[in-house]
Amino acid sequence: MAPTEYVDRPVPTISLEDFDDRIDAITKELVNAAENVGFFCVIDHGISYESVDRIFDQSARFFSQDDNVKAQVPFSPQHNAGWEKNSQVRPSTGVADRKESYQMQFGEGMNGRWLADEALPGFREEALSFMQQAQSVSEKLMICFARGLGFENDYFVSAHDVSRPESQTVCRLLHYFETPELPNPTGEVYHRAGAHADWDLLTLLFQKAGQSGLEICPGRELSTSFGYGDAWTKIEPDVQKNAIVCNVGDLLMSWSDDRFKSTFHRVKAPCEPGDYYGERYSIAFFNQPCRDAQIQGPLKKYPLITGEEFTRDAMSRNFKSLKEKLQNKEEVKSREASSIAVMSQLSTMA
């Protein structure tokens, strides 16, 4: 792989302290970040260090189970919940991310997708407690974005009501595997999470200290479809401030009539001096609308669509991009094989 070009980009840090009294100032900061960067960090959000540590401990407990235990709750594309390993293929890379993940929901999508309490005592209770805390922070951000777009305060909150069976919001535990630091003789690249944009409304990301790898390349600055050859910016977790890294998703970009920017990001494939090669844990909280939510921006730039339709269309676009990527790779291999055959024939004739 070619060396990565890096550039410093400002990633705003926004305090949610005294939220009710400072809501106008916070809204202004969030709108500015969403319009110009697409990424930001929030501090003073109300989730304690202890709560974050506990959910990371629970994540490690889950992933330390034997694969045959985790396979009791397999990932379901239909419900977007469950456990997967080395199976998520990004259109940007065409190969599987070197990781495993466990996606949890509040609603019906989790029916039959929790491990039995006998297998992992206390896990479900601890996970749901953390998810409720993440939802509380999300709702504060949703209120501000609704105000910034001229909607009623509860507009986005109602559309993402996790108490309803139709909820699609996901909390994803992520475990990236340790990768070798020595050059791979096969030339294989150990991708962790290839360049992509999230399709949800808003993502909250929790990271562990010292486990770097998250990088962003804002969409408005991309010169290629997935940032190849473009300059990236490292996003290091500020654990001293207990910061949550947040990014605008495709849904909020569409819902804002493209006013707010969804941003390409990745967890870099370690390949250069200074990269982090060890195992890596993170937790992503994806705010996704209820299936029956009505989605249309204030300017009505795009047709009215439901939350279920938006999610289905996003997954279809992703599958189509991946199919095209794999097809192109096969065509390149075919051309290379043909060239080798021709050269071999010419060599024989000589």
Coordinates of C-alpha atoms in Angstrom, one line a residue:
M1 CA 0.0 0.0 0.0
A2 CA 1.1 3.5 -0.7
P3 CA 2.1 5.6 2.3
T4 CA -0.9 7.5 3.8
E5 CA -1.0 11.2 3.4
Y6 CA -2.1 12.9 6.6
V7 CA -3.5 16.4 7.2
D8 CA -4.7 18.2 10.3
R9 CA -8.4 19.0 10.2
P10 CA -10.2 20.7 13.1
V11 CA -12.6 18.3 14.9
P12 CA -14.7 20.3 17.3
T13 CA -15.1 19.3 20.9
I14 CA -18.5 20.4 22.3
S15 CA -19.5 20.4 25.9
L16 CA -23.1 19.4 26.8
E17 CA -22.7 20.8 30.4
D18 CA -25.8 22.7 31.6
F19 CA -27.6 21.5 28.6
D20 CA -31.0 23.1 29.3
D21 CA -29.5 26.5 30.0
R22 CA -27.0 26.4 27.1
I23 CA -29.1 24.7 24.5
D24 CA -29.0 27.6 22.0
A25 CA -25.2 27.8 22.2
I26 CA -24.8 24.0 22.0
T27 CA -27.1 23.9 19.0
K28 CA -25.1 26.6 17.2
E29 CA -21.8 24.6 17.8
L30 CA -23.4 21.3 16.6
V31 CA -24.9 22.8 13.5
N32 CA -21.5 24.4 12.6
A33 CA -19.7 21.0 13.1
A34 CA -22.3 19.1 11.1
E35 CA -22.2 21.6 8.2
N36 CA -18.4 21.9 8.0
V37 CA -16.8 18.8 9.3
G38 CA -19.3 16.0 9.8
F39 CA -17.4 14.8 12.8
F40 CA -17.2 16.2 16.4
C41 CA -16.6 15.1 20.0
V42 CA -18.9 15.6 22.9
I43 CA -17.8 15.9 26.5
D44 CA -19.7 16.5 29.8
H45 CA -22.4 14.2 28.4
G46 CA -23.4 12.4 31.6
I47 CA -22.0 8.9 31.0
S48 CA -19.4 8.2 33.6
Y49 CA -16.0 6.7 33.1
E50 CA -17.1 3.7 35.1
S51 CA -20.1 3.0 32.9
V52 CA -17.8 3.1 29.8
D53 CA -15.3 0.8 31.5
R54 CA -18.0 -1.6 32.5
I55 CA -19.4 -2.0 28.9
F56 CA -15.9 -2.5 27.5
D57 CA -15.4 -5.2 30.2
Q58 CA -18.7 -6.8 29.1
S59 CA -17.6 -6.6 25.4
A60 CA -14.4 -8.5 26.3
R61 CA -16.5 -11.1 28.2
F62 CA -18.7 -11.7 25.2
F63 CA -15.9 -11.9 22.6
S64 CA -13.8 -14.2 24.9
Q65 CA -16.5 -16.9 24.6
D66 CA -15.9 -19.8 22.2
D67 CA -17.1 -19.2 18.7
N68 CA -19.6 -22.0 19.1
V69 CA -21.2 -20.1 22.0
K70 CA -21.3 -16.8 20.1
A71 CA -22.7 -18.7 17.1
Q72 CA -25.9 -19.3 19.1
V73 CA -26.8 -15.7 18.3
P74 CA -25.8 -15.4 14.6
F75 CA -26.1 -12.2 12.7
S76 CA -29.4 -11.7 10.9
P77 CA -29.3 -9.3 7.9
Q78 CA -33.1 -9.1 8.2
H79 CA -33.0 -7.9 11.8
N80 CA -29.5 -6.2 11.7
A81 CA -28.6 -7.9 15.0
G82 CA -26.4 -10.7 16.2
W83 CA -22.8 -11.9 16.0
E84 CA -20.6 -12.0 12.9
K85 CA -16.9 -12.8 12.4
N86 CA -14.7 -11.9 9.4
S87 CA -17.9 -11.5 7.3
Q88 CA -18.5 -7.8 6.7
V89 CA -17.1 -6.9 3.3
R90 CA -16.8 -3.2 2.4
P91 CA -17.3 -1.9 -1.2
S92 CA -14.1 0.2 -0.7
T93 CA -11.9 -2.9 -0.2
G94 CA -13.8 -5.9 -1.6
V95 CA -12.5 -8.1 1.3
A96 CA -13.7 -8.9 4.8
D97 CA -12.8 -6.7 7.7
R98 CA -10.6 -8.5 10.2
K99 CA -12.9 -8.3 13.1
E100 CA -15.9 -9.7 14.9
S101 CA -18.9 -7.7 16.1
Y102 CA -22.1 -8.2 18.1
Q103 CA -25.1 -5.9 17.2
M104 CA -27.7 -5.3 19.9
Q105 CA -31.1 -3.6 19.6
F106 CA -33.8 -2.5 22.0
G107 CA -36.8 -3.8 20.1
E108 CA -38.0 -7.0 18.3
G109 CA -34.8 -7.4 16.3
M110 CA -33.2 -8.9 19.4
N111 CA -35.7 -11.7 19.9
G112 CA -33.6 -14.9 20.2
R113 CA -30.3 -12.9 19.8
W114 CA -29.3 -12.5 23.5
L115 CA -27.1 -15.2 24.9
A116 CA -28.7 -17.0 27.8
D117 CA -27.9 -15.5 31.2
E118 CA -26.4 -18.9 32.2
A119 CA -23.8 -18.4 29.5
L120 CA -23.0 -14.8 30.3
P121 CA -24.5 -13.7 33.6
G122 CA -25.5 -10.1 33.9
F123 CA -24.4 -9.2 30.3
R124 CA -27.8 -8.3 28.9
E125 CA -28.7 -6.1 31.9
E126 CA -25.4 -4.2 31.7
A127 CA -25.6 -3.8 28.0
L128 CA -29.2 -2.4 28.0
S129 CA -28.3 0.0 30.8
F130 CA -25.4 1.4 28.8
M131 CA -27.6 1.5 25.6
Q132 CA -30.1 3.6 27.5
Q133 CA -27.4 6.0 28.6
A134 CA -26.1 6.3 25.0
Q135 CA -29.7 6.9 23.9
S136 CA -30.1 9.7 26.4
V137 CA -27.0 11.5 25.0
S138 CA -28.2 10.9 21.4
E139 CA -31.6 12.5 22.2
K140 CA -29.9 15.7 23.4
L141 CA -28.0 15.9 20.1
M142 CA -31.2 15.1 18.2
I143 CA -33.0 18.0 19.9
C144 CA -30.3 20.4 18.8
F145 CA -30.3 19.2 15.2
A146 CA -34.1 19.4 15.1
R147 CA -33.9 23.0 16.3
G148 CA -31.2 23.8 13.8
L149 CA -33.4 22.5 11.0
G150 CA -36.5 24.3 12.2
F151 CA -38.3 21.2 13.4
E152 CA -40.0 20.8 16.8
N153 CA -37.6 19.8 19.5
D154 CA -38.9 16.2 19.8
Y155 CA -39.0 15.6 16.0
F156 CA -36.0 13.3 15.7
V157 CA -36.4 11.9 19.2
S158 CA -39.9 10.7 18.3
A159 CA -38.7 9.2 15.1
H160 CA -36.0 7.2 17.1
D161 CA -38.2 6.1 20.0
V162 CA -36.3 3.0 21.3
S163 CA -39.3 2.0 23.5
R164 CA -41.3 1.0 20.4
P165 CA -41.1 -2.5 18.8
E166 CA -40.3 -0.7 15.5
S167 CA -37.0 0.6 16.8
Q168 CA -34.0 -0.1 14.6
T169 CA -31.3 1.7 16.7
V170 CA -28.2 -0.5 17.1
C171 CA -25.4 -0.7 19.6
R172 CA -22.5 -2.6 18.1
L173 CA -19.6 -4.1 20.1
L174 CA -16.5 -4.4 17.9
H175 CA -13.4 -6.5 18.4
Y176 CA -10.6 -6.0 15.8
F177 CA -8.0 -8.8 15.7
E178 CA -4.3 -8.3 16.3
T179 CA -2.4 -8.1 13.0
P180 CA 1.2 -9.0 12.2
E181 CA 3.7 -6.2 12.0
L182 CA 6.1 -8.0 9.7
P183 CA 5.5 -7.6 5.9
N184 CA 3.0 -10.2 4.6
P185 CA 4.8 -12.3 1.9
T186 CA 1.5 -12.7 0.1
G187 CA 0.9 -9.0 0.0
E188 CA -2.4 -9.4 1.8
V189 CA -3.7 -6.3 3.6
Y190 CA -5.4 -6.8 7.0
H191 CA -8.2 -4.4 6.6
R192 CA -10.0 -3.5 9.9
A193 CA -12.8 -1.3 8.6
G194 CA -12.5 -0.1 5.0
A195 CA -13.5 3.5 4.1
H196 CA -17.3 4.0 4.4
A197 CA -20.0 6.4 5.5
D198 CA -22.6 5.4 8.0
W199 CA -26.2 5.3 6.8
D200 CA -27.8 6.1 10.2
L201 CA -28.8 9.5 11.6
L202 CA -26.0 9.9 14.0
T203 CA -23.2 7.6 15.3
L204 CA -21.7 7.7 18.8
L205 CA -18.3 6.0 19.0
F206 CA -16.6 4.9 22.2
Q207 CA -12.9 4.0 22.1
K208 CA -10.2 2.7 24.4
A209 CA -7.0 4.6 25.2
G210 CA -4.0 3.6 23.1
Q211 CA -6.1 1.7 20.5
S212 CA -5.9 4.1 17.7
G213 CA -6.9 3.6 14.0
L214 CA -9.9 5.8 13.4
E215 CA -9.3 8.2 10.5
I216 CA -11.6 10.6 8.6
C217 CA -11.7 12.0 5.1
P218 CA -14.6 14.4 4.6
G219 CA -16.8 13.7 1.6
R220 CA -16.5 17.2 0.2
E221 CA -12.7 16.7 0.0
L222 CA -12.7 13.3 -1.6
S223 CA -11.3 13.1 -5.1
T224 CA -12.0 9.3 -5.4
S225 CA -15.0 7.2 -4.4
F226 CA -13.5 6.0 -1.1
G227 CA -10.7 8.3 -0.4
Y228 CA -7.9 6.4 -2.2
G229 CA -4.9 8.7 -2.5
D230 CA -6.6 11.4 -0.5
A231 CA -5.4 12.9 2.8
W232 CA -6.7 11.4 6.1
T233 CA -6.9 12.8 9.6
K234 CA -6.3 10.6 12.7
I235 CA -9.0 10.8 15.4
E236 CA -7.4 9.8 18.7
P237 CA -9.7 9.0 21.7
D238 CA -9.5 11.7 24.4
V239 CA -10.0 9.5 27.4
Q240 CA -9.0 12.2 29.8
K241 CA -12.2 14.1 28.9
N242 CA -14.2 10.9 28.5
A243 CA -15.0 12.2 25.0
I244 CA -17.5 10.5 22.6
V245 CA -16.6 10.7 18.9
C246 CA -19.7 11.5 16.9
N247 CA -20.4 11.6 13.1
V248 CA -23.3 12.6 10.9
G249 CA -24.7 9.7 8.9
D250 CA -26.3 9.5 5.4
L251 CA -29.8 9.7 6.9
L252 CA -29.2 13.0 8.7
M253 CA -27.5 14.3 5.5
S254 CA -30.6 13.4 3.5
W255 CA -33.0 14.6 6.3
S256 CA -31.3 18.0 6.3
D257 CA -31.5 18.3 2.5
D258 CA -27.7 17.8 2.3
R259 CA -27.0 20.7 4.7
F260 CA -25.3 18.4 7.2
K261 CA -22.4 16.3 5.8
S262 CA -22.0 12.5 6.2
T263 CA -18.2 11.8 6.3
F264 CA -16.1 9.0 5.0
H265 CA -14.1 7.3 7.7
R266 CA -12.2 4.0 8.3
V267 CA -10.3 2.0 10.9
K268 CA -6.9 1.9 9.1
A269 CA -5.3 -1.3 8.0
P270 CA -2.1 -1.3 10.0
C271 CA 0.8 -1.1 7.6
E272 CA 3.1 1.8 8.5
P273 CA 5.4 2.7 11.4
G274 CA 3.4 4.1 14.3
D275 CA 0.2 2.2 13.4
Y276 CA -1.5 0.2 16.1
Y277 CA -1.3 -3.5 15.4
G278 CA -2.8 -4.9 18.6
E279 CA -6.3 -6.1 19.2
R280 CA -8.7 -3.2 19.3
Y281 CA -12.1 -2.8 21.0
S282 CA -14.6 -0.1 20.2
I283 CA -18.4 0.4 20.6
A284 CA -20.6 2.2 18.0
F285 CA -24.1 3.4 18.8
F286 CA -26.0 3.9 15.6
N287 CA -29.2 6.0 15.8
Q288 CA -31.5 4.5 13.3
P289 CA -35.2 5.5 12.8
C290 CA -38.2 3.4 13.7
R291 CA -39.4 1.4 10.7
D292 CA -42.5 3.5 10.3
A293 CA -40.8 6.9 10.8
Q294 CA -41.6 9.5 8.1
I295 CA -38.4 10.9 6.6
Q296 CA -38.3 14.2 4.6
G297 CA -36.2 17.3 5.0
P298 CA -37.7 20.8 5.6
L299 CA -37.1 21.8 2.0
K300 CA -38.5 18.5 0.7
K301 CA -35.4 18.0 -1.6
Y302 CA -36.0 14.2 -1.6
P303 CA -39.3 12.2 -1.7
L304 CA -41.0 11.1 1.5
I305 CA -39.7 7.7 2.7
T306 CA -40.1 5.5 5.8
G307 CA -37.3 4.4 8.1
E308 CA -37.7 0.9 6.9
E309 CA -37.4 1.9 3.3
F310 CA -34.3 4.1 4.0
T311 CA -32.5 1.2 5.7
R312 CA -33.5 -1.2 3.0
D313 CA -32.3 1.1 0.2
A314 CA -29.0 1.9 2.0
M315 CA -28.3 -1.8 2.3
S316 CA -29.2 -2.4 -1.3
R317 CA -26.8 0.4 -2.4
N318 CA -24.1 -1.1 -0.3
F319 CA -24.7 -4.6 -1.8
K320 CA -24.7 -3.1 -5.4
S321 CA -21.4 -1.3 -4.8
L322 CA -19.8 -4.4 -3.3
K323 CA -21.0 -6.5 -6.3
E324 CA -19.5 -4.0 -8.7
K325 CA -16.3 -4.0 -6.8
L326 CA -16.0 -7.7 -6.8
Q327 CA -16.9 -7.9 -10.5
N328 CA -14.2 -5.4 -11.3
K329 CA -11.6 -7.4 -9.3
E330 CA -12.6 -10.6 -11.3
E331 CA -12.2 -8.7 -14.6
V332 CA -8.7 -7.5 -13.6
K333 CA -7.7 -11.0 -12.6
S334 CA -9.1 -12.3 -15.9
R335 CA -7.1 -9.8 -17.9
E336 CA -3.9 -10.5 -15.9
A337 CA -4.4 -14.3 -16.5
S338 CA -4.8 -13.7 -20.2
S339 CA -1.7 -11.5 -20.3
I340 CA 0.3 -14.2 -18.6
A341 CA -1.0 -16.9 -21.0
V342 CA 0.0 -14.8 -24.0
M343 CA 3.4 -14.0 -22.6
S344 CA 3.9 -17.7 -21.9
Q345 CA 2.9 -18.6 -25.4
L346 CA 5.3 -16.0 -26.9
S347 CA 8.1 -17.3 -24.7
T348 CA 7.5 -20.9 -25.9
M349 CA 7.4 -19.7 -29.5
A350 CA 10.7 -17.9 -29.1

